[in-house]
Coordinates of C-alpha atoms and ligand atoms in Angstrom, one line a residue:
M582 CA 19.5 -13.7 -2.9
C583 CA 20.4 -10.3 -1.6
A584 CA 22.4 -7.8 -3.6
D585 CA 24.0 -4.8 -2.1
V586 CA 21.7 -2.0 -2.9
A587 CA 23.2 0.7 -0.9
P588 CA 23.2 3.9 -3.0
S589 CA 26.6 5.2 -4.0
S590 CA 27.2 8.9 -4.3
R591 CA 28.2 8.7 -8.0
S592 CA 26.2 6.0 -9.6
P593 CA 22.4 5.3 -9.3
P594 CA 21.6 2.6 -6.8
K595 CA 21.3 -1.0 -8.2
L596 CA 17.9 -2.5 -8.0
N597 CA 17.6 -6.1 -6.9
P598 CA 14.6 -7.4 -8.9
V599 CA 14.2 -10.6 -7.1
R600 CA 11.9 -10.7 -4.0
V601 CA 12.7 -13.0 -1.1
T602 CA 10.2 -15.8 -1.3
I603 CA 7.4 -16.0 1.3
R604 CA 6.4 -19.4 2.5
E605 CA 2.9 -20.5 1.7
E606 CA 0.9 -23.6 2.7
E607 CA 1.0 -26.4 0.1
V608 CA -2.2 -26.3 -2.1
G609 CA -2.9 -30.0 -1.4
E610 CA -3.0 -29.4 2.3
R611 CA -4.4 -26.0 2.6
S612 CA -7.6 -26.2 0.6
G613 CA -9.4 -28.7 3.0
D614 CA -9.3 -26.4 6.0
F615 CA -9.0 -22.8 7.1
R616 CA -5.3 -22.7 8.1
E617 CA -3.6 -19.5 7.2
V618 CA -2.1 -19.7 3.7
I619 CA 0.7 -17.1 3.8
H620 CA 3.4 -17.3 6.5
S621 CA 5.4 -14.5 8.0
Y622 CA 9.0 -13.8 6.9
S623 CA 11.6 -15.1 9.3
K624 CA 13.7 -12.3 10.8
A625 CA 16.6 -13.2 8.5
D626 CA 14.5 -13.2 5.3
A627 CA 12.8 -9.9 6.4
V628 CA 16.2 -8.2 6.7
L629 CA 17.2 -9.6 3.3
E630 CA 14.0 -8.3 1.7
A631 CA 14.2 -4.9 3.5
K632 CA 17.7 -4.5 2.0
R633 CA 16.2 -4.4 -1.5
C634 CA 14.6 -1.1 -0.6
I635 CA 16.8 1.8 -1.9
Q636 CA 15.3 4.3 0.6
C637 CA 14.0 6.7 -2.2
R638 CA 14.5 10.4 -1.3
R639 CA 10.9 10.9 -2.4
P640 CA 8.9 8.0 -0.9
W641 CA 6.6 6.9 -3.7
C642 CA 5.4 4.1 -1.5
V643 CA 4.2 6.4 1.3
E644 CA 2.5 8.7 -1.1
A645 CA 0.6 5.8 -2.6
C646 CA -0.6 4.6 0.8
P647 CA -4.0 6.0 1.7
I648 CA -3.1 6.4 5.4
T649 CA 0.4 7.7 4.6
Q650 CA 2.0 4.8 6.5
D651 CA 5.7 5.6 6.7
C652 CA 6.7 2.2 5.2
R653 CA 10.1 3.5 4.0
E654 CA 11.0 4.1 7.6
Y655 CA 9.8 0.7 8.9
I656 CA 11.7 -1.0 6.1
R657 CA 14.9 1.0 7.0
L658 CA 14.5 -0.2 10.6
I659 CA 14.0 -3.8 9.6
A660 CA 17.1 -3.7 7.3
A661 CA 19.0 -2.4 10.5
E662 CA 17.5 -5.4 12.4
D663 CA 15.5 -3.0 14.7
F664 CA 12.2 -4.9 14.7
D665 CA 10.9 -3.1 17.9
G666 CA 11.4 0.2 16.2
A667 CA 9.8 -1.0 13.0
A668 CA 6.8 -2.2 15.0
R669 CA 6.5 1.1 16.7
V670 CA 6.5 3.1 13.4
T671 CA 4.0 0.8 11.9
L672 CA 1.6 1.1 14.7
R673 CA 2.2 4.8 15.1
D674 CA 0.6 5.4 11.6
D675 CA -1.8 2.4 11.4
P676 CA -4.1 1.4 14.4
L677 CA -5.3 -1.7 12.4
A678 CA -1.8 -3.0 11.6
S679 CA -2.3 -6.6 12.6
T680 CA -5.2 -6.6 10.2
L681 CA -3.8 -4.6 7.3
C682 CA -0.5 -6.5 7.3
K683 CA -2.4 -9.5 6.0
V684 CA -5.3 -8.1 3.9
C685 CA -4.2 -4.8 2.5
Y686 CA -4.1 -4.7 -1.2
H687 CA -0.7 -3.0 -1.0
Y688 CA -1.2 0.0 -3.2
C689 CA 2.2 1.1 -2.0
E690 CA 3.9 -1.8 -3.9
D691 CA 2.4 -0.6 -7.2
S692 CA 4.4 2.6 -6.8
C693 CA 7.7 1.0 -5.5
V694 CA 10.5 1.9 -7.9
V695 CA 12.0 -1.6 -7.5
G696 CA 9.0 -2.7 -9.4
K697 CA 10.3 -1.0 -12.5
K698 CA 13.1 -3.7 -12.7
G699 CA 11.4 -6.7 -11.2
V700 CA 9.1 -7.5 -8.3
P701 CA 8.5 -4.5 -5.9
V702 CA 9.7 -4.6 -2.3
A703 CA 7.3 -6.8 -0.2
I704 CA 6.1 -3.7 1.8
R705 CA 3.0 -5.5 3.2
H706 CA 4.9 -8.7 4.2
L707 CA 7.5 -6.6 5.8
K708 CA 4.8 -4.8 7.9
R709 CA 3.8 -8.2 9.1
A710 CA 7.4 -9.0 10.0
A711 CA 7.6 -5.9 12.0
I712 CA 4.5 -6.8 13.9
D713 CA 5.4 -10.5 14.3
H714 CA 9.1 -10.0 15.3
G715 CA 8.9 -6.6 17.1
T716 CA 7.2 -5.6 20.3
H717 CA 3.7 -5.0 19.3
D718 CA 1.8 -5.0 22.6
L719 CA 2.0 -1.2 22.6
V720 CA -1.1 0.6 23.9
Y721 CA -2.4 3.9 22.6
V722 CA -3.0 6.9 24.9
A723 CA -4.8 10.1 24.4
S724 CA -3.3 13.6 24.5
K725 CA -4.9 16.4 26.7
P726 CA -8.5 15.6 27.1
K727 CA -11.2 17.7 25.3
A728 CA -14.7 18.3 26.3
Q729 CA -16.4 18.0 23.0
R730 CA -17.9 14.5 22.5
I731 CA -18.1 12.7 19.2
A732 CA -20.4 10.0 17.9
V733 CA -19.3 7.5 15.3
V734 CA -22.0 5.4 13.6
G735 CA -20.6 2.1 12.3
A736 CA -17.5 0.3 13.6
G737 CA -16.0 -0.8 10.3
P738 CA -12.5 0.2 9.3
A739 CA -13.6 3.8 8.6
G740 CA -15.4 4.2 12.0
L741 CA -12.5 2.6 13.8
M742 CA -9.9 4.8 12.1
A743 CA -12.0 7.9 12.9
A744 CA -12.5 6.9 16.5
W745 CA -8.7 6.4 16.8
E746 CA -7.7 9.6 15.1
L747 CA -10.1 11.6 17.4
A748 CA -9.5 9.7 20.6
V749 CA -5.7 10.2 20.4
R750 CA -6.4 13.9 19.9
G751 CA -8.2 13.8 23.3
Y752 CA -11.9 13.6 22.2
P753 CA -14.3 11.2 24.0
V754 CA -15.7 9.0 21.3
T755 CA -18.9 6.8 21.3
V756 CA -19.1 4.3 18.5
Y757 CA -22.6 2.8 17.7
E758 CA -22.6 -0.6 15.9
Q759 CA -25.5 -2.7 14.8
E760 CA -23.6 -6.0 15.0
S761 CA -22.5 -7.7 18.2
Q762 CA -18.8 -7.1 17.3
P763 CA -16.8 -4.2 15.8
G764 CA -14.9 -4.7 12.5
G765 CA -17.5 -4.2 9.7
L766 CA -16.9 -6.2 6.5
V767 CA -13.5 -7.2 7.9
R768 CA -15.4 -9.8 9.8
T769 CA -16.3 -11.5 6.5
I770 CA -12.7 -11.9 5.4
P771 CA -12.0 -15.7 5.6
A772 CA -9.7 -17.2 8.3
Y773 CA -7.2 -18.6 5.7
R774 CA -6.3 -14.9 5.0
M775 CA -6.5 -13.4 8.5
S776 CA -7.9 -14.5 11.8
M777 CA -10.4 -12.5 13.9
E778 CA -7.8 -12.6 16.6
D779 CA -5.7 -10.2 14.4
L780 CA -8.6 -7.7 14.6
A781 CA -9.0 -8.3 18.3
T782 CA -5.3 -7.6 18.8
D783 CA -5.7 -4.3 17.0
L784 CA -8.7 -3.3 19.1
E785 CA -6.9 -4.3 22.3
R786 CA -4.5 -1.4 21.6
F787 CA -7.4 1.0 21.9
R788 CA -8.1 0.0 25.6
E789 CA -6.6 3.2 27.2
L790 CA -8.4 5.5 24.8
D791 CA -11.7 7.1 25.6
V792 CA -13.6 5.1 23.1
T793 CA -16.9 3.6 24.1
F794 CA -18.5 0.9 21.9
V795 CA -22.3 0.6 21.9
L796 CA -22.8 -2.7 20.1
G797 CA -26.0 -4.2 18.8
T798 CA -27.5 -0.8 18.3
K799 CA -28.7 0.2 14.8
V800 CA -28.9 3.9 14.4
G801 CA -32.1 4.6 12.4
R802 CA -33.9 1.7 14.0
D803 CA -33.0 1.5 17.8
L804 CA -32.0 5.1 18.0
A805 CA -33.1 8.0 15.8
P806 CA -30.0 9.7 14.1
E807 CA -31.4 13.1 15.3
A808 CA -31.0 11.9 18.9
L809 CA -27.3 11.9 18.5
L810 CA -27.3 15.6 17.8
K811 CA -29.7 16.2 20.7
E812 CA -27.6 14.0 23.1
G813 CA -24.8 16.5 23.3
F814 CA -22.4 15.1 20.6
A815 CA -20.6 18.0 19.1
A816 CA -19.9 16.1 15.9
V817 CA -21.2 12.9 14.2
F818 CA -19.2 10.7 11.8
V819 CA -21.4 8.4 9.7
S820 CA -19.4 5.4 8.6
I821 CA -22.1 2.8 7.9
G822 CA -20.4 1.2 4.9
T823 CA -22.2 -1.4 2.7
P824 CA -23.4 -4.2 5.0
A825 CA -26.3 -5.3 2.8
H826 CA -26.0 -7.7 -0.3
R827 CA -27.2 -7.0 -3.8
I828 CA -29.3 -9.4 -5.5
L829 CA -29.1 -10.9 -9.0
G830 CA -32.7 -10.2 -9.9
V831 CA -33.2 -13.5 -12.0
P832 CA -36.0 -16.1 -11.6
G833 CA -35.2 -18.9 -9.1
E834 CA -33.2 -16.7 -6.8
D835 CA -35.5 -17.6 -3.8
L836 CA -34.8 -21.4 -4.2
P837 CA -33.3 -23.2 -1.3
G838 CA -29.6 -23.5 -2.0
V839 CA -29.2 -19.9 -3.3
I840 CA -27.1 -18.0 -0.7
P841 CA -26.0 -14.4 -0.5
A842 CA -22.1 -14.5 -0.3
L843 CA -21.8 -11.9 2.5
G844 CA -23.9 -13.8 5.0
F845 CA -22.2 -17.0 3.9
L846 CA -18.8 -15.6 4.6
R847 CA -19.8 -14.0 7.9
R848 CA -21.4 -17.4 9.1
A849 CA -18.3 -19.3 7.9
N850 CA -16.1 -17.1 10.1
E851 CA -18.4 -17.6 13.1
G852 CA -18.1 -21.4 12.6
A853 CA -21.9 -21.7 12.0
P854 CA -23.0 -24.9 10.1
L855 CA -23.4 -24.0 6.5
P856 CA -25.4 -26.0 3.9
V857 CA -22.8 -26.3 1.1
G858 CA -23.3 -29.1 -1.4
K859 CA -20.8 -30.7 -3.7
E860 CA -21.3 -28.8 -7.0
I861 CA -21.2 -25.1 -6.1
V862 CA -21.4 -22.1 -8.5
V863 CA -20.3 -18.7 -7.4
I864 CA -21.5 -15.7 -9.4
G865 CA -19.4 -12.5 -9.4
G866 CA -15.9 -11.3 -10.3
G867 CA -14.7 -9.3 -7.3
D868 CA -12.9 -10.1 -4.1
V869 CA -16.0 -11.3 -2.3
A870 CA -16.4 -13.8 -5.2
M871 CA -12.8 -14.9 -4.7
D872 CA -13.3 -15.4 -1.0
S873 CA -16.5 -17.3 -1.7
V874 CA -15.1 -19.8 -4.1
R875 CA -12.1 -20.6 -1.7
T876 CA -14.3 -20.7 1.4
A877 CA -16.9 -23.0 -0.4
L878 CA -14.1 -25.3 -1.5
R879 CA -13.0 -25.7 2.0
L880 CA -16.4 -26.3 3.4
S881 CA -17.5 -28.7 0.6
G882 CA -15.3 -31.7 1.7
G883 CA -13.9 -32.4 -1.7
G884 CA -16.6 -30.7 -3.8
H885 CA -16.2 -28.8 -7.1
V886 CA -16.5 -25.0 -7.3
T887 CA -17.1 -23.0 -10.5
L888 CA -17.0 -19.3 -10.7
V889 CA -19.2 -17.6 -13.3
Y890 CA -18.4 -14.1 -14.5
R891 CA -20.0 -12.0 -17.3
R892 CA -16.8 -10.4 -18.5
S893 CA -13.4 -11.8 -19.3
R894 CA -10.5 -12.1 -16.8
E895 CA -9.0 -8.8 -18.0
E896 CA -12.0 -6.9 -16.7
M897 CA -12.3 -8.8 -13.5
P898 CA -11.9 -6.5 -10.5
A899 CA -10.6 -9.2 -8.2
D900 CA -7.1 -8.8 -6.8
A901 CA -4.6 -10.7 -8.8
E902 CA -3.2 -12.5 -5.8
E903 CA -6.6 -13.7 -4.7
F904 CA -7.4 -14.9 -8.2
E905 CA -4.1 -16.8 -8.5
G906 CA -4.8 -18.4 -5.0
A907 CA -8.2 -19.6 -6.3
K908 CA -6.8 -20.9 -9.5
H909 CA -4.0 -23.0 -7.8
E910 CA -6.6 -24.4 -5.4
G911 CA -8.5 -25.9 -8.4
I912 CA -11.4 -23.5 -8.9
S913 CA -13.0 -23.7 -12.3
F914 CA -13.7 -20.4 -14.2
Q915 CA -16.4 -19.7 -16.7
F916 CA -15.8 -16.3 -18.1
L917 CA -18.2 -14.4 -20.4
R918 CA -21.2 -16.2 -19.0
A919 CA -24.1 -14.2 -17.4
P920 CA -26.8 -15.9 -15.2
V921 CA -30.2 -16.0 -16.8
R922 CA -32.2 -18.1 -14.2
I923 CA -31.7 -20.6 -11.5
V924 CA -33.7 -23.9 -11.9
G925 CA -34.8 -26.7 -9.6
Q926 CA -37.8 -28.3 -8.2
K927 CA -37.6 -27.9 -4.3
H928 CA -33.8 -27.0 -4.3
V929 CA -31.3 -25.6 -6.7
E930 CA -30.4 -28.0 -9.5
G931 CA -28.8 -25.8 -12.1
L932 CA -27.8 -22.3 -13.2
V933 CA -28.7 -21.3 -16.7
V934 CA -26.2 -19.0 -18.2
Q935 CA -25.9 -17.1 -21.5
A936 CA -22.7 -16.5 -23.3
M937 CA -21.5 -12.9 -23.6
E938 CA -19.2 -11.1 -25.9
L939 CA -17.4 -7.9 -25.1
G940 CA -18.6 -4.6 -26.6
P941 CA -17.1 -1.1 -26.4
P942 CA -15.9 0.2 -22.9
D943 CA -18.6 1.6 -20.5
A944 CA -18.3 4.9 -18.5
G945 CA -15.9 3.1 -16.1
G946 CA -13.6 2.1 -19.0
R947 CA -14.5 -1.6 -18.8
R948 CA -15.8 -3.3 -21.9
S949 CA -19.4 -4.0 -21.6
P950 CA -20.8 -7.6 -22.0
I951 CA -23.3 -8.1 -24.8
P952 CA -25.5 -11.3 -24.8
V953 CA -25.0 -13.8 -27.6
P954 CA -28.5 -14.8 -28.8
G955 CA -29.4 -18.6 -28.6
S956 CA -26.3 -19.4 -26.4
E957 CA -28.0 -20.6 -23.2
T958 CA -26.5 -23.6 -21.4
T959 CA -27.2 -25.1 -17.9
I960 CA -24.4 -25.6 -15.3
P961 CA -25.7 -28.4 -13.0
C962 CA -25.2 -27.5 -9.3
D963 CA -26.7 -27.9 -5.8
T964 CA -25.5 -24.5 -4.4
V965 CA -25.4 -21.0 -5.9
L966 CA -23.5 -18.3 -4.0
V967 CA -24.4 -14.8 -5.1
A968 CA -21.4 -12.3 -4.9
V969 CA -22.6 -9.4 -7.1
G970 CA -21.9 -6.6 -4.7
Q971 CA -22.9 -4.8 -1.5
K972 CA -24.9 -1.7 -0.7
A973 CA -25.6 0.7 2.1
D974 CA -28.6 0.6 4.4
T975 CA -29.6 4.2 5.1
T976 CA -32.9 3.4 6.8
G977 CA -33.8 6.1 9.2
F978 CA -31.4 8.8 7.7
G979 CA -33.8 11.2 6.2
A980 CA -32.9 13.3 3.1
E981 CA -32.0 16.2 5.4
W982 CA -28.8 14.2 6.2
G983 CA -27.6 14.7 2.7
L984 CA -26.0 11.3 2.6
R985 CA -24.8 10.9 -1.0
L986 CA -23.9 7.4 -2.1
A987 CA -20.4 6.9 -3.6
S988 CA -20.3 5.1 -6.9
Q989 CA -19.4 1.9 -5.1
G990 CA -22.3 2.2 -2.6
W991 CA -21.2 3.7 0.8
P992 CA -22.6 7.0 2.1
E993 CA -20.2 9.9 2.1
G994 CA -20.1 13.7 2.6
A995 CA -19.1 16.1 0.0
G996 CA -15.5 17.2 -0.9
P997 CA -12.3 16.4 0.8
A998 CA -13.8 17.3 4.3
Y999 CA -16.6 14.8 3.9
R1000 CA -19.2 17.2 5.2
T1001 CA -22.9 16.3 4.9
A1002 CA -25.8 18.9 4.7
I1003 CA -26.0 19.1 8.5
P1004 CA -23.2 21.2 10.2
G1005 CA -21.1 18.9 12.4
V1006 CA -22.1 15.7 10.5
F1007 CA -19.5 14.1 8.4
A1008 CA -19.6 10.8 6.4
A1009 CA -17.1 8.5 4.6
G1010 CA -16.2 4.9 3.6
G1011 CA -14.0 3.2 1.0
R1012 CA -13.5 0.3 -1.4
S1013 CA -11.0 -1.4 0.7
V1014 CA -9.9 -1.4 4.3
V1015 CA -7.1 1.1 3.9
Y1016 CA -9.0 3.3 1.5
A1017 CA -11.9 3.5 4.1
M1018 CA -9.3 4.3 6.8
G1019 CA -7.7 6.9 4.6
A1020 CA -11.1 8.7 4.0
A1021 CA -11.7 8.5 7.8
M1022 CA -8.3 9.9 8.5
E1023 CA -9.1 12.9 6.4
A1024 CA -12.6 13.3 7.7
A1025 CA -11.3 13.1 11.4
A1026 CA -8.9 15.9 10.6
A1027 CA -11.8 17.9 9.2
I1028 CA -13.9 17.1 12.3
D1029 CA -11.1 18.2 14.5
A1030 CA -10.7 21.5 12.5
Y1031 CA -14.4 22.1 12.8
L1032 CA -14.4 21.5 16.6
A1033 CA -11.1 23.5 17.1
E1034 CA -12.7 26.5 15.3
K1035 CA -15.6 26.3 17.7
R1036 CA -13.1 26.4 20.6
G1037 CA -11.3 29.3 19.0
E1038 CA -8.1 27.2 18.6
A1039 CA -5.9 25.9 15.7
P1040 CA -6.5 22.3 14.6
T1041 CA -4.8 19.7 16.7
P1042 CA -2.0 17.9 14.9
R1043 CA -2.2 14.1 15.4
P1044 CA 0.0 13.5 18.5
D1045 CA 2.3 10.6 19.1
P1046 CA -0.3 8.0 19.9
F1047 CA 2.0 6.3 22.4
G1048 CA 2.2 9.4 24.5
G1049 CA 5.6 10.7 23.5
N1050 CA 6.3 14.4 23.2
G1051 CA 6.2 14.6 19.4
S1052 CA 3.4 15.0 17.0
F1053 CA 2.7 13.0 13.8
H1054 CA 5.1 14.2 11.1
L1055 CA 4.9 13.2 7.5
P1056 CA 8.2 11.6 6.3
A1057 CA 10.9 13.7 4.7
G1058 CA 10.5 14.1 1.0
Y1059 CA 6.8 13.5 1.2
T1060 CA 5.0 15.9 -1.3
K1061 CA 1.4 14.9 -1.4
P1062 CA -0.6 17.3 0.9
I1063 CA -3.2 15.8 3.3
R1064 CA -6.5 17.3 2.5
V1065 CA -8.5 18.8 5.3
Ligands
FAD1526 C1 -15.7 -10.8 1.8 C2 -15.0 -9.5 1.7 C3 -13.6 -9.5 1.7 C4 -12.8 -8.3 1.6 N1 -11.5 -8.4 1.6 C5 -10.8 -7.3 1.6 C6 -9.4 -7.3 1.7 O1 -8.8 -8.5 1.6 N2 -8.7 -6.2 1.8 C7 -9.3 -5.0 1.8 O2 -8.6 -4.0 1.9 N3 -10.6 -4.9 1.8 C8 -11.4 -6.0 1.7 N4 -12.7 -5.9 1.7 C9 -13.4 -4.6 1.6 C10 -13.4 -3.9 3.0 O3 -13.8 -4.8 4.0 C11 -14.2 -2.7 3.0 O4 -13.8 -1.8 2.0 C12 -14.1 -2.0 4.3 O5 -14.6 -2.8 5.4 C13 -15.1 -0.8 4.3 O6 -15.0 -0.1 5.5 P1 -16.2 0.8 6.0 O7 -15.9 1.1 7.5 O8 -16.4 1.9 5.1 O9 -17.6 0.0 5.9 P2 -18.1 -1.5 6.6 O10 -16.8 -2.4 6.7 O11 -19.2 -1.9 5.7 O12 -18.5 -1.1 8.0 C14 -19.7 -0.4 8.3 C15 -20.1 -0.7 9.7 O13 -21.3 0.0 10.0 C16 -22.2 -0.8 10.6 N5 -23.5 -0.1 10.4 C17 -24.2 0.0 9.2 N6 -25.3 0.7 9.4 C18 -25.4 1.0 10.7 C19 -26.4 1.6 11.5 N7 -27.5 2.2 11.0 N8 -26.2 1.7 12.8 C20 -25.0 1.2 13.4 N9 -24.1 0.5 12.7 C21 -24.3 0.4 11.3 C22 -22.1 -2.2 9.9 O14 -22.6 -3.2 10.7 C23 -20.6 -2.2 9.9 O15 -19.9 -2.7 11.0 C24 -13.5 -7.1 1.7 C25 -14.9 -7.0 1.7 C26 -15.6 -8.2 1.8 C27 -17.1 -8.2 1.9
SF4_1527 S1 -1.3 0.0 4.6 FE1 -1.4 -1.1 2.7 S2 -0.9 0.5 1.1 FE2 -0.3 1.3 3.1 S3 1.9 0.8 3.4 FE3 0.7 -0.9 4.4 S4 0.4 -2.4 2.8 FE4 1.0 -0.4 1.7
SF4_1528 S1 9.3 3.1 -3.3 FE1 10.2 1.0 -2.9 S2 12.4 1.3 -2.9 FE2 11.5 3.3 -2.7 S3 11.4 3.8 -0.5 FE3 9.5 2.8 -1.0 S4 9.8 0.6 -0.7 FE4 11.8 1.5 -0.7

């Protein structure tokens, strides 16, 4: 399996195109319950896979990672069988590593040079191997304490990353969260992909930092946003994400049996009883739709699940890995079908759909669906899950806050510093866990620069979060500047 890929001084390094296979639960066994589908590499397999990395002088993988995780370095350490060192490097850059090693969409792998000849190095699976086989019960500590207090609104990945970045620099941080638990939309990711214990493991490493969580408090309802500025916070980071679901806007959407996917997934994770029938239709084409079809299948006790999407597979935004997982588990797909109305007497009995054909590309570059006249058909069903997107809830944040909505829905400030109209207030979010964290990383650096200027000091480089003497350094060969 493993070829010798050590670079020679004369010839270019040989690329081994074949990835070491990762073990997955058998389809027949996994689709009836919530056991984790993907396993961890064994130590031996992780070392073999890590040896496929040619340790590029310019680390394309690191440059593609929104949080500049030094994956090249942890892979080098795994190849040298130093799993403790690899775990330390992983956690040094990534405070949510136990989460991301399972759910990150691994943008790094899209840039891996080995991918030019075959399958890229399994950078995300190797991160998991570092965590699983190395010492990962490390605890973060703050550098020299600072007096300026910071409020973070929203404890999703963006809020948690900002809290971590600022707390390790020595700032006391108070995080306000409307839900009873931190995590944001991560708490809707199904247990067959990651468990909530993974998130808890990540948060446990925060325990020595000066981060206070005020849970069950919605800013804008339980507490006026202005109060944060009056309560002595020197800066506020707004990371309220997209916790609300979008509706379809078709007749029949209020019938019993029509369920918004976001609440459905959240309740499934909490183990709440869910009224899933035997003929389930999920509407949507993104990752939430993929999680919904596979969760519904598991809860239906042998039921049949169909996904309805108004464009074709090529335009579908869902992650390829998630789509393949759903396909293997027996989900039916109806592409180029758009919902027209939901029908039923006292409960859902069917979804009426209209055929679509693809027209010219829209502003986003995807081909637009155009209805085909006279093409309506009915899909009989007893449950409809609506997974057509999420949106922000900015209730209570007046126009003076200048919270612009990003094209995918979350509030964010302007420019690379994520500043809002109010001095000292910053806002960010992102389309995936690591993108939200990456934006928060940049915003936190901007908040530190803002507060350092008020103290008459230079910005604080991110210190070693484990209390060592060094500060956070970008890996050698890295060329992409961090924006502040
Ligand atoms: C079902 C599902 C599956 C997903 N799967 C993946 C995946 O596998 N990989 C991946 O990378 N991404 C995935 N995502 C996307 C990812 O979860 C989001 O991109 C990410 O969570 C965004 O982080 P955020 O912090 O910006 O916002 P959110 O996660 O939305 O967090 C915002 C937080 O702010 C809180 N909040 C909102 N308003 C207020 C207020 N007024 N006061 C106090 N608190 C407030 C919310 O309760 C929430 O906790 C998935 C999303 C969903 C819905
Ligand atoms: S966090 Fe995601 S993008 Fe970054 S190195 Fe890890 S898997 Fe790759
Ligand atoms: S781009 Fe691929 S081969 Fe190069 S350092 Fe990163 S993981 Fe290794």
